[in-house]
């Protein structure tokens, strides 16, 4: 009984110390933000039902989206290579094939109408000071602006993969991959995925010259990006461990909460895409998590059996000693 | 030369050459342990097992780790964690054990303080134990540098800066230690060598000394009873096991050791597999960046109390207070002037001193991590002053203690 009491005392002091240096200290050092569930409550709801066919005409025509964006899903290649695009706009405009699956419809609509506002970078792009956002605002094609925007959103959704078909890799590339690199390769379902650079996956090169040329392009792209963002956005290889799921989710919902005045835009992903981005970061930075659980279960069973035998052995030996 | 006869068995052959029977008797079967000791006395075995886990996992990590400022971070976080088969397991075992070993050391230390196990002939046990604590601290710190993460780098910067000695401005000494103006390649190589070779050798030697120091004064017991080990051992050997106050180390006490170890390993592997991040600071998963200071710099949890003794004061006073905290535990057997080596509960004011010291160190630990602002720095200052005050008071409150 006395030993049990001692164990309780030791455990209480240990847990108290743990609580103080972990949850308590971290609550004092870092402000906690609750996830808003990717609701984007500050953005107006879509009031009109979009028509994808009309949207297609607008995206390809009056909206002039394809002047800057590629839409591979609709057979439209990007008008410029990533490096030239970044040198022109600061960052490579994304291919819109998956945009309808990755981004929230309210966010997409707001983005088309006023990019700096939707992206929460109005502090950086103030038209009054001549600081125009590289994405031109859509003023309408002569009809009802809200209807036209809803049509464009409907079109983007119609060509995008269904939520369950969107892969973690696609979600990451569309939402994060033009600014953030991931220099760790990873395996998913037996397939090796190469490192990701801001201009795409780094292929395996046969000739050193080709590899150096690719790396030069990456460096050129990064130079343009650095100029546009003020700093090179960090490599995300280990972000699942250095920041954790909660931070990443709440950060992409509203980067201004954490870093007031940051050039990082609000990403505008929907809840499903956010999960996929997290899954991608886990595939990259914590790729052995399933193996860990599997081995962990077996080791724990072994340790319990070991402890039971150790207790029985002690009882046996001490029978004569009391 | 000794006389050798034709061996009758492998055992006999070895016995003639290595005296294995004598060795077994001295180390195990006639190594007498008091019967009335509780599970806290098994912490030595728990530490030995944990050190073994650190050594084995460390050897596996050493096979793939690259001590190079450009490769170190990825060699740990990519090569070992993701490419090498079970590399993640060795890394988590190593990382968790590095932290848990300090928890157990602190429990071991406070057990010794509570039961007066540093007194009356057991001073060398205490001193060698404290030397082990220092060696483990150096081992932990040098190991923390190796992944070359953001907190590694800045902890290296802050700790080596301490050697400038405040107003002494011994900047040359700091550069000499680093081999550069800032932590860089030379620094990493040196800490790598210290972590994998020199300090482990010192630790192994000190473990030998610590065990050896137990041989003559014997292990203390939870009642502080003076036991005549020879008489009690005779009683045991004559068959009165229940009546004897001592037991064999093997298998008698070892069976209790292993019971505690068994239960401890459940806790340990739970952490390894399901809560490995409890001990690893997330900031250290950002690669080292000498141009970007982290918002908060703090050491690992086990150094926080001594860090907090440094922090609330001005530079010079802080350094003196810090130096005081580093050496004062060594002085414990000499500052405690009471004739009693009994549990704190049966002593005079020392009873309160013990719990005040324990709680004060927990407060220092907590304040060492939170930002040094407002109420926290006030609490930190008073806790640091209390720590120093308690040590100054110790000789006085123990001098007047009556013999029990």
XYZ file of C-alpha atoms in Angstrom:
726
model
C 0.000 0.000 0.000
C 2.835 2.350 0.912
C 4.507 1.731 -2.438
C 1.267 2.554 -4.200
C 1.084 5.827 -2.305
C 4.686 6.641 -3.301
C 3.821 5.836 -6.921
C 0.866 8.228 -6.763
C 3.102 11.008 -5.357
C 5.740 10.468 -8.076
C 3.087 10.366 -10.798
C 1.331 13.520 -9.585
C 4.562 15.556 -9.515
C 5.577 14.193 -12.928
C 2.240 15.044 -14.521
C 2.209 18.481 -12.894
C 5.662 19.243 -14.322
C 4.619 17.916 -17.713
C 1.468 20.016 -17.749
C 3.415 23.143 -16.808
C 6.161 22.812 -19.405
C 3.983 21.557 -22.235
C 0.302 22.573 -22.490
C 0.543 25.495 -20.081
C 3.822 26.979 -21.376
C 2.721 26.605 -24.992
C -0.612 28.281 -24.256
C 1.366 31.243 -22.892
C 3.800 31.383 -25.800
C 1.441 30.930 -28.704
C -1.969 32.405 -29.209
C -4.492 29.692 -29.943
C -6.866 30.037 -32.881
C -9.854 27.786 -33.300
C -10.517 26.476 -36.776
C -13.484 28.150 -38.405
C -14.212 24.991 -40.351
C -13.266 26.696 -43.633
C -16.609 28.539 -43.586
C -15.176 31.911 -44.784
C -17.983 33.735 -43.045
C -16.667 37.139 -44.104
C -17.318 36.326 -47.755
C -20.831 36.676 -49.220
C -22.732 33.490 -50.031
C -23.402 32.654 -53.678
C -26.946 33.788 -54.371
C -27.182 32.609 -57.959
C -27.133 29.099 -59.343
C -24.371 28.850 -61.903
C -24.571 27.398 -65.370
C -21.381 25.573 -66.358
C -21.883 25.992 -70.115
C -22.243 29.773 -69.824
C -19.355 29.760 -67.371
C -17.157 28.026 -69.921
C -17.764 30.805 -72.443
C -16.908 33.418 -69.849
C -13.745 31.655 -68.624
C -12.500 31.153 -72.163
C -13.802 34.465 -73.481
C -14.905 37.586 -71.645
C -13.399 36.548 -68.310
C -10.040 36.257 -70.039
C -8.926 33.693 -67.483
C -7.013 31.672 -70.048
C -4.915 34.717 -70.866
C -2.863 33.800 -67.800
C -4.120 30.420 -66.538
C -3.792 27.034 -68.180
C -6.654 24.538 -67.891
C -5.132 21.186 -68.762
C -8.424 19.393 -68.033
C -10.002 21.375 -70.885
C -7.016 20.946 -73.181
C -5.693 24.458 -72.577
C -1.959 24.565 -71.849
C -0.525 27.411 -69.766
C 0.237 30.420 -71.954
C 3.685 30.827 -70.416
C 6.253 28.565 -68.823
C 6.411 28.900 -65.008
C 9.651 30.907 -64.933
C 8.495 33.494 -67.465
C 5.094 33.667 -65.757
C 6.718 34.263 -62.375
C 8.964 36.911 -63.882
C 5.872 38.625 -65.306
C 3.425 38.259 -62.398
C 5.665 37.454 -59.411
C 4.207 33.981 -59.128
C 3.030 31.429 -61.670
C -0.790 31.635 -62.060
C -2.223 28.207 -61.228
C -3.641 25.730 -63.689
C -7.399 25.808 -63.065
C -8.149 22.125 -63.701
C -8.576 21.292 -60.021
C -9.546 24.729 -58.712
C -13.247 23.826 -58.472
C -12.427 20.870 -56.216
C -9.785 22.530 -54.058
C -11.202 25.992 -53.395
C -14.379 26.974 -51.646
C -17.019 28.284 -54.133
C -17.586 31.446 -52.081
C -13.874 32.078 -52.091
C -13.602 31.470 -55.844
C -16.407 33.923 -56.511
C -14.825 36.542 -54.254
C -11.469 35.939 -55.876
C -12.827 36.547 -59.358
C -14.484 39.763 -58.227
C -11.665 41.134 -56.081
C -8.535 38.999 -55.728
C -6.715 41.165 -53.160
C -9.775 41.100 -50.892
C -10.404 37.355 -51.124
C -6.728 36.581 -50.631
C -6.486 39.015 -47.694
C -3.548 40.857 -49.180
C -5.161 44.288 -49.443
C -2.416 45.662 -47.203
C 0.012 44.816 -49.995
C -2.080 45.704 -53.037
C -3.673 49.108 -52.716
C -4.870 50.436 -56.100
C -4.843 53.988 -54.665
C -1.076 53.654 -54.313
C -0.749 52.078 -57.739
C -0.164 48.629 -56.263
C -2.289 46.422 -58.466
C -2.774 42.757 -57.742
C -1.375 40.756 -60.681
C -4.727 39.036 -61.151
C -7.088 41.446 -62.811
C -10.437 41.939 -61.174
C -13.428 40.728 -63.256
C -15.844 43.604 -63.749
C -18.485 41.616 -65.660
C -19.310 40.855 -69.261
C -22.289 43.160 -69.417
C -24.887 41.057 -67.641
C -25.569 40.327 -63.970
C -22.123 40.167 -62.409
C -23.138 37.762 -59.631
C -24.737 35.427 -62.177
C -21.671 35.517 -64.401
C -19.353 34.780 -61.497
C -21.593 31.912 -60.359
C -21.459 30.509 -63.900
C -17.669 30.655 -63.956
C -17.481 28.899 -60.587
C -19.930 26.261 -61.851
C -17.735 25.687 -64.883
C -14.595 25.246 -62.768
C -16.471 22.791 -60.550
C -17.756 20.863 -63.557
C -14.259 20.152 -64.924
C -12.663 19.446 -61.515
C -12.355 15.971 -60.046
C -15.010 14.943 -57.505
C -13.949 15.534 -53.877
C -13.311 11.831 -53.306
C -11.205 11.630 -56.476
C -8.981 14.577 -55.630
C -5.606 13.191 -54.569
C -3.592 14.666 -51.678
C -0.841 15.462 -54.160
C -3.217 17.408 -56.447
C -4.652 19.333 -53.509
C -1.168 20.312 -52.385
C -0.006 21.322 -55.855
C -3.030 23.504 -56.541
C -3.223 25.094 -53.094
C 0.432 25.432 -52.044
C 2.759 24.137 -54.728
C 3.545 27.302 -56.665
C 5.167 28.994 -53.673
C 6.282 26.119 -51.455
C 8.734 23.383 -52.358
C 8.997 19.965 -50.712
C 12.441 18.525 -51.196
C 11.600 15.128 -49.643
C 10.558 12.319 -51.914
C 7.785 10.097 -50.667
C 6.081 6.788 -51.340
C 2.361 6.485 -51.726
C 0.698 3.192 -52.561
C 3.968 1.725 -53.678
C 4.698 4.585 -56.022
C 7.711 6.828 -55.525
C 6.963 10.517 -55.891
C 9.921 12.766 -56.592
C 10.716 16.001 -54.786
C 8.453 18.944 -55.543
C 9.830 22.282 -56.683
C 7.804 25.425 -57.309
C 7.939 24.629 -61.036
C 6.849 21.017 -60.657
C 8.225 17.606 -59.760
C 11.928 17.211 -60.221
C 12.286 14.474 -62.855
C 15.107 11.929 -63.016
C 17.616 13.286 -65.524
C 19.857 11.261 -67.741
C 22.271 14.091 -68.401
C 23.819 16.391 -65.848
C 23.307 19.380 -68.178
C 19.542 18.846 -68.168
C 19.500 18.599 -64.405
C 21.509 21.791 -64.036
C 19.182 23.553 -66.462
C 16.182 22.467 -64.435
C 17.835 23.676 -61.238
C 18.666 26.988 -62.878
C 15.006 27.386 -63.784
C 14.018 26.644 -60.197
C 16.466 29.279 -58.955
C 15.180 31.835 -61.470
C 11.629 31.103 -60.401
C 12.564 31.419 -56.744
C 14.254 34.762 -57.415
C 11.058 36.139 -58.933
C 9.001 34.691 -56.100
C 11.320 36.160 -53.469
C 10.890 39.562 -55.045
C 7.121 39.176 -55.085
C 6.688 37.748 -51.571
C 9.540 39.547 -49.824
C 11.088 36.250 -48.805
C 11.231 32.741 -50.195
C 8.284 30.789 -48.746
C 9.583 27.867 -46.659
C 10.061 24.312 -47.823
C 7.202 22.271 -46.328
C 8.936 18.879 -46.082
C 8.811 18.761 -42.273
C 5.890 21.100 -41.610
C 3.630 18.349 -40.342
C 6.077 17.925 -37.453
C 7.341 21.454 -36.994
C 3.844 23.019 -37.069
C 1.350 20.202 -36.675
C -2.077 19.712 -38.169
C -3.971 22.292 -36.136
C -1.540 25.108 -36.858
C -1.392 24.367 -40.588
C -5.182 24.260 -40.906
C -5.830 27.443 -38.967
C -2.902 29.177 -40.643
C -4.132 28.569 -44.190
C -7.626 29.693 -43.150
C -6.254 33.085 -42.218
C -2.487 33.679 -42.276
C -3.017 37.245 -41.003
C -4.059 35.858 -37.611
C -0.608 34.447 -37.032
C 1.574 36.787 -39.074
C 0.057 40.237 -39.300
C 0.968 41.828 -42.616
C 2.351 38.663 -44.154
C 2.426 38.383 -47.928
C 1.083 34.839 -47.674
C -2.442 34.949 -49.064
C -5.497 33.301 -47.589
C -5.540 30.055 -49.534
C -9.309 29.574 -49.676
C -9.314 25.790 -49.662
C -12.463 23.909 -48.697
C -12.486 21.523 -45.715
C -12.006 18.415 -47.864
C -9.029 19.875 -49.696
C -7.509 21.028 -46.399
C -7.664 17.425 -45.156
C -5.996 16.269 -48.369
C -3.226 18.852 -48.016
C -2.605 17.626 -44.464
C -2.588 14.041 -45.697
C -0.029 14.988 -48.322
C 2.178 16.658 -45.726
C 1.887 13.520 -43.580
C 2.824 11.337 -46.549
C 5.937 13.441 -46.934
C 6.980 14.221 -43.359
C 5.531 11.318 -41.380
C 5.435 8.573 -43.970
C 5.904 5.738 -41.472
C 2.827 6.534 -39.372
C 0.903 3.392 -40.350
C 3.917 1.166 -39.781
C 4.426 2.866 -36.400
C 0.897 2.039 -35.297
C 1.164 -1.536 -36.493
C 4.523 -2.197 -34.797
C 3.411 -0.232 -31.746
C 0.434 -2.495 -31.154
C 2.613 -5.623 -31.274
C 5.316 -4.159 -29.050
C 2.712 -3.063 -26.485
C 1.219 -6.573 -26.388
C 4.716 -7.974 -25.905
C 5.501 -5.495 -23.119
C 2.282 -6.334 -21.248
C 3.099 -10.030 -21.378
C 6.684 -9.308 -20.297
C 5.427 -7.235 -17.345
C 3.004 -9.973 -16.266
C 5.808 -12.562 -16.278
C 8.097 -10.163 -14.402
C 5.439 -9.667 -11.718
C 4.874 -13.429 -11.424
C 8.630 -14.038 -11.157
C 8.940 -11.443 -8.402
C 6.058 -13.027 -6.500
C 7.665 -16.433 -6.799
C 11.094 -15.281 -5.627
C 9.734 -13.205 -2.759
C 7.466 -15.939 -1.427
C 10.358 -17.226 0.715
C 11.608 -13.809 1.718
C 8.640 -12.512 3.679
C 51.569 -18.541 -12.696
C 48.491 -20.097 -11.240
C 48.166 -23.825 -11.307
C 45.708 -25.147 -13.854
C 44.254 -28.631 -13.838
C 42.496 -30.473 -16.595
C 39.026 -28.976 -16.784
C 36.076 -31.195 -15.985
C 33.591 -28.960 -17.818
C 33.386 -25.707 -19.705
C 32.277 -24.079 -16.465
C 35.349 -25.419 -14.674
C 37.606 -24.358 -17.573
C 36.261 -20.804 -17.385
C 36.263 -20.811 -13.594
C 39.974 -21.590 -13.450
C 40.749 -18.761 -15.821
C 38.155 -16.104 -14.949
C 36.982 -17.021 -11.453
C 33.417 -16.796 -12.648
C 32.024 -18.361 -9.458
C 33.688 -15.711 -7.306
C 32.579 -13.007 -9.697
C 29.018 -14.239 -9.605
C 29.073 -14.362 -5.824
C 30.495 -10.871 -5.424
C 28.306 -9.252 -8.056
C 25.078 -11.165 -7.696
C 24.340 -13.930 -5.218
C 26.203 -12.508 -2.217
C 25.788 -8.893 -3.063
C 23.519 -8.081 -0.125
C 20.638 -5.673 -0.403
C 18.381 -4.533 2.453
C 14.958 -6.083 2.265
C 13.046 -2.980 3.271
C 13.492 -0.906 0.136
C 10.657 0.139 -2.111
C 10.363 0.372 -5.879
C 12.195 3.708 -5.947
C 15.423 1.754 -5.400
C 14.817 0.045 -8.745
C 15.427 3.360 -10.529
C 19.099 2.426 -10.868
C 18.130 -0.594 -12.934
C 15.586 1.471 -14.861
C 18.374 3.932 -15.652
C 20.735 1.156 -16.691
C 18.099 -0.280 -19.046
C 17.325 3.167 -20.463
C 21.033 3.851 -20.958
C 21.266 0.501 -22.748
C 18.386 1.509 -25.032
C 20.124 4.827 -25.722
C 23.382 3.085 -26.532
C 21.871 0.510 -28.889
C 19.537 2.935 -30.672
C 22.398 5.443 -30.869
C 24.638 2.912 -32.615
C 21.953 2.339 -35.257
C 21.463 6.076 -35.742
C 25.211 6.527 -36.037
C 25.224 4.309 -39.125
C 23.233 6.845 -41.141
C 23.689 10.192 -39.442
C 25.856 12.724 -41.328
C 27.781 15.211 -39.164
C 27.700 17.927 -41.797
C 25.836 21.206 -41.459
C 24.272 20.780 -44.900
C 23.265 17.154 -44.506
C 22.652 16.620 -40.788
C 19.010 17.738 -40.674
C 17.931 15.669 -43.672
C 20.000 12.667 -42.648
C 17.945 12.528 -39.454
C 14.525 13.616 -40.681
C 14.594 12.030 -44.109
C 17.202 9.268 -44.348
C 16.779 7.813 -40.864
C 13.091 8.604 -40.380
C 11.853 7.574 -43.801
C 14.371 5.646 -45.889
C 16.132 3.342 -43.439
C 14.096 0.307 -42.361
C 12.925 0.932 -38.775
C 15.114 4.031 -38.619
C 12.068 5.871 -37.238
C 11.882 3.353 -34.407
C 15.524 3.838 -33.387
C 15.152 7.572 -33.613
C 12.021 7.641 -31.476
C 13.542 5.231 -28.947
C 16.628 7.455 -28.761
C 14.674 10.707 -28.565
C 12.167 9.482 -25.989
C 14.837 7.751 -23.882
C 16.953 10.925 -23.861
C 14.106 12.753 -22.166
C 12.775 9.950 -19.963
C 16.261 9.204 -18.666
C 16.251 12.637 -17.031
C 12.854 12.087 -15.466
C 14.193 8.888 -13.908
C 17.461 10.581 -12.873
C 15.470 13.283 -11.075
C 13.310 10.649 -9.336
C 16.514 8.777 -8.404
C 18.117 11.982 -7.065
C 15.117 13.059 -5.034
C 14.796 9.513 -3.658
C 18.383 9.796 -2.475
C 17.708 13.194 -0.909
C 14.477 12.086 0.766
C 15.989 8.991 2.370
C 19.329 10.609 3.218
C 21.215 8.177 1.003
C 24.116 10.609 0.532
C 25.125 10.590 4.210
C 27.358 8.693 6.582
C 29.788 6.910 4.323
C 27.715 7.143 1.193
C 29.180 10.487 0.035
C 31.035 8.954 -2.913
C 27.820 7.345 -4.146
C 26.225 10.786 -4.169
C 29.222 12.518 -5.745
C 29.641 9.912 -8.465
C 25.897 10.108 -9.102
C 26.116 13.877 -9.454
C 29.067 13.486 -11.824
C 26.867 11.120 -13.828
C 24.160 13.761 -13.876
C 26.633 16.310 -15.255
C 27.920 13.816 -17.821
C 24.365 12.958 -18.894
C 23.602 16.670 -19.191
C 26.612 17.182 -21.458
C 25.637 14.076 -23.412
C 22.073 15.308 -23.852
C 23.133 18.785 -24.856
C 25.712 17.582 -27.389
C 23.159 15.133 -28.803
C 20.528 17.845 -29.075
C 22.879 19.738 -31.412
C 23.240 16.914 -33.883
C 19.992 17.130 -35.928
C 21.012 20.760 -36.598
C 17.474 22.006 -36.144
C 16.495 25.557 -35.376
C 16.372 25.085 -31.585
C 19.572 22.994 -31.608
C 21.382 25.811 -33.309
C 20.117 28.569 -31.062
C 20.535 26.523 -27.901
C 24.125 25.961 -29.010
C 24.503 29.696 -29.541
C 23.024 30.625 -26.137
C 24.845 27.991 -24.090
C 28.250 28.629 -25.634
C 27.716 32.366 -25.106
C 27.610 31.650 -21.361
C 31.331 30.928 -21.547
C 32.002 34.580 -22.337
C 31.500 35.083 -18.588
C 29.371 38.228 -18.804
C 31.519 41.277 -18.121
C 34.657 39.185 -18.415
C 34.006 39.238 -22.164
C 35.914 36.020 -22.721
C 34.794 36.054 -26.348
C 37.991 34.314 -27.391
C 37.014 31.378 -25.210
C 33.604 31.175 -26.872
C 35.194 31.179 -30.328
C 37.700 28.576 -29.199
C 34.880 26.313 -28.036
C 32.906 26.813 -31.232
C 35.889 26.780 -33.566
C 34.154 29.652 -35.345
C 32.342 32.897 -34.640
C 28.988 31.155 -34.710
C 28.002 27.490 -34.387
C 29.102 25.959 -37.709
C 30.866 22.906 -39.121
C 33.724 22.731 -36.605
C 31.214 23.063 -33.775
C 29.047 20.242 -35.156
C 32.044 17.929 -35.596
C 33.204 18.547 -32.047
C 29.805 17.959 -30.532
C 29.400 14.853 -32.650
C 32.660 13.458 -31.273
C 31.695 14.389 -27.717
C 28.268 12.797 -28.096
C 29.287 9.501 -29.644
C 32.664 8.881 -28.067
C 34.137 10.922 -25.275
C 31.118 11.519 -23.047
C 29.734 7.964 -23.403
C 33.166 6.675 -22.321
C 33.096 8.982 -19.318
C 29.552 7.834 -18.509
C 30.556 4.159 -18.664
C 33.478 4.846 -16.348
C 31.286 6.790 -13.939
C 28.661 4.047 -13.904
C 31.456 1.679 -12.834
C 32.495 4.098 -10.088
C 28.881 4.631 -8.975
C 28.314 0.864 -8.646
C 31.675 0.369 -6.982
C 30.904 3.108 -4.472
C 27.948 1.046 -3.272
C 30.032 -1.993 -2.392
C 31.300 -0.961 1.045
C 28.603 1.310 2.537
C 25.834 -0.782 0.941
C 22.502 0.464 -0.247
C 20.491 2.606 2.163
C 16.973 1.523 3.122
C 13.622 3.177 3.497
C 13.674 3.130 7.329
C 17.184 4.508 7.623
C 18.039 1.450 9.672
C 21.696 0.583 10.404
C 21.979 -3.008 9.255
C 24.807 -5.371 10.202
C 25.160 -6.825 6.735
C 27.553 -9.625 7.734
C 25.328 -10.920 10.528
C 22.178 -10.652 8.432
C 23.843 -12.351 5.478
C 24.847 -15.249 7.740
C 21.255 -15.523 8.865
C 20.104 -15.633 5.240
C 22.688 -18.236 4.251
C 21.773 -20.410 7.204
C 18.273 -20.647 5.750
C 16.401 -17.966 7.695
C 15.470 -15.975 4.624
C 12.302 -14.558 6.131
C 14.048 -13.438 9.314
C 17.074 -11.879 7.628
C 17.032 -8.152 6.954
C 19.032 -8.607 3.777
C 18.437 -10.391 0.505
C 20.617 -11.391 -2.421
C 20.826 -9.011 -5.351
C 20.241 -11.936 -7.709
C 17.632 -13.181 -8.041
C 15.927 -11.673 -4.990
C 16.115 -7.967 -5.595
C 16.624 -8.390 -9.316
C 13.174 -9.947 -9.597
C 11.734 -6.764 -8.077
C 13.955 -4.654 -10.358
C 12.638 -6.502 -13.368
C 9.050 -6.125 -12.220
C 9.536 -2.349 -12.077
C 11.405 -2.408 -15.390
C 8.553 -4.388 -16.978
C 5.973 -1.831 -15.904
C 8.284 1.045 -16.824
C 8.792 -0.336 -20.337
C 5.029 -0.293 -20.957
C 5.090 3.436 -20.180
C 8.269 3.901 -22.217
C 7.041 2.182 -25.376
C 3.668 3.866 -25.090
C 5.579 7.136 -25.441
C 7.741 5.794 -28.276
C 4.803 4.719 -30.414
C 1.918 6.942 -29.436
C 3.332 10.097 -27.925
C 6.847 10.385 -29.281
C 6.456 14.122 -29.764
C 6.118 14.802 -26.028
C 9.868 15.144 -25.824
C 10.700 16.704 -29.157
C 10.353 20.430 -29.546
C 8.476 21.205 -32.768
C 10.790 24.171 -33.415
C 13.627 21.689 -33.851
C 11.877 20.303 -36.939
C 12.740 23.523 -38.727
C 16.257 23.367 -40.151
C 18.832 25.595 -38.426
C 18.740 29.162 -39.654
C 21.447 31.407 -38.297
C 19.708 34.493 -39.701
C 16.376 33.961 -37.991
C 16.146 33.936 -34.208
C 13.208 31.887 -32.867
C 10.608 33.918 -30.952
C 11.271 31.945 -27.787
C 14.519 30.173 -27.010
C 14.434 27.663 -24.176
C 16.357 24.502 -23.349
C 14.904 21.001 -23.052
C 12.664 20.580 -20.018
C 15.311 18.980 -17.798
C 17.555 22.051 -17.955
C 14.780 24.595 -17.428
C 15.206 24.919 -13.649
C 18.879 25.859 -13.886
C 18.183 28.119 -16.877
C 15.592 29.958 -14.801
C 18.105 30.525 -12.007
C 20.190 32.408 -14.564
C 17.446 34.370 -16.254
C 15.840 36.752 -13.738
C 19.139 38.421 -12.788
C 21.470 40.833 -14.558
C 24.110 39.071 -16.679
C 26.892 38.828 -14.097
C 24.711 38.001 -11.109
C 22.817 35.519 -13.271
C 26.005 33.726 -14.274
C 27.117 33.479 -10.646
C 23.676 32.141 -9.640
C 23.840 29.676 -12.535
C 27.287 28.467 -11.491
C 25.964 28.117 -7.938
C 23.080 25.943 -9.168
C 25.457 23.729 -11.148
C 27.722 22.862 -8.205
C 25.550 23.127 -5.123
C 24.006 19.653 -5.334
C 27.522 18.210 -5.091
C 27.831 19.844 -1.686
C 24.706 18.243 -0.264
C 26.458 15.581 1.888
C 28.607 18.281 3.473
C 25.941 20.948 3.902
C 23.551 18.545 5.582
C 25.042 18.496 9.077
C 22.433 16.291 10.711
C 23.641 12.941 12.100
C 20.527 11.222 10.765
C 20.348 9.213 7.562
C 16.640 8.547 7.839
C 13.623 9.450 5.701
C 12.851 13.170 5.605
C 9.472 12.536 7.266
C 11.269 11.577 10.486
C 13.584 14.541 10.506
C 13.100 18.085 11.792
C 12.931 21.096 9.519
C 14.553 19.071 6.744
C 11.123 17.548 6.152
C 9.900 20.947 4.974
C 13.183 21.743 3.228
C 12.792 18.674 1.010
C 9.282 19.475 -0.199
C 10.101 23.184 -0.553
C 13.100 22.311 -2.736
C 11.062 19.918 -4.875
C 8.230 22.385 -5.411
C 10.645 25.270 -5.980
C 12.431 23.310 -8.702
C 9.126 22.526 -10.397
C 8.222 26.230 -10.304
C 11.654 27.120 -11.717
C 11.150 24.506 -14.443
C 7.786 25.973 -15.396
C 9.029 29.584 -15.336
C 12.094 28.613 -17.359
C 9.878 27.848 -20.312
C 7.294 30.630 -20.307
C 8.260 34.047 -21.677
C 10.095 36.095 -19.007
C 7.464 38.789 -18.733
C 5.279 40.326 -16.036
C 4.132 37.939 -13.341
C 6.215 35.094 -14.739
C 9.498 36.944 -14.286
C 8.498 37.966 -10.747
C 7.667 34.348 -9.856
C 10.892 33.233 -11.549
C 12.942 35.740 -9.550
C 11.448 34.688 -6.211
C 11.782 31.003 -7.058
C 15.463 31.523 -7.942
C 16.032 33.446 -4.695
C 14.206 30.713 -2.778
C 16.453 28.080 -4.361
C 19.587 29.922 -3.257
C 18.066 30.698 0.143
C 17.158 27.056 0.769
C 20.733 25.967 0.178
C 22.102 28.681 2.447
C 19.630 27.639 5.129
C 20.402 23.924 4.876
C 23.470 23.759 7.180
C 21.682 25.791 9.832
C 18.424 23.870 9.890
C 20.208 20.507 9.889
C 22.770 21.448 12.554
C 20.137 21.576 15.262
C 18.467 18.346 14.265
C 18.306 15.856 17.127
C 19.593 12.337 16.650
C 16.735 9.918 16.066
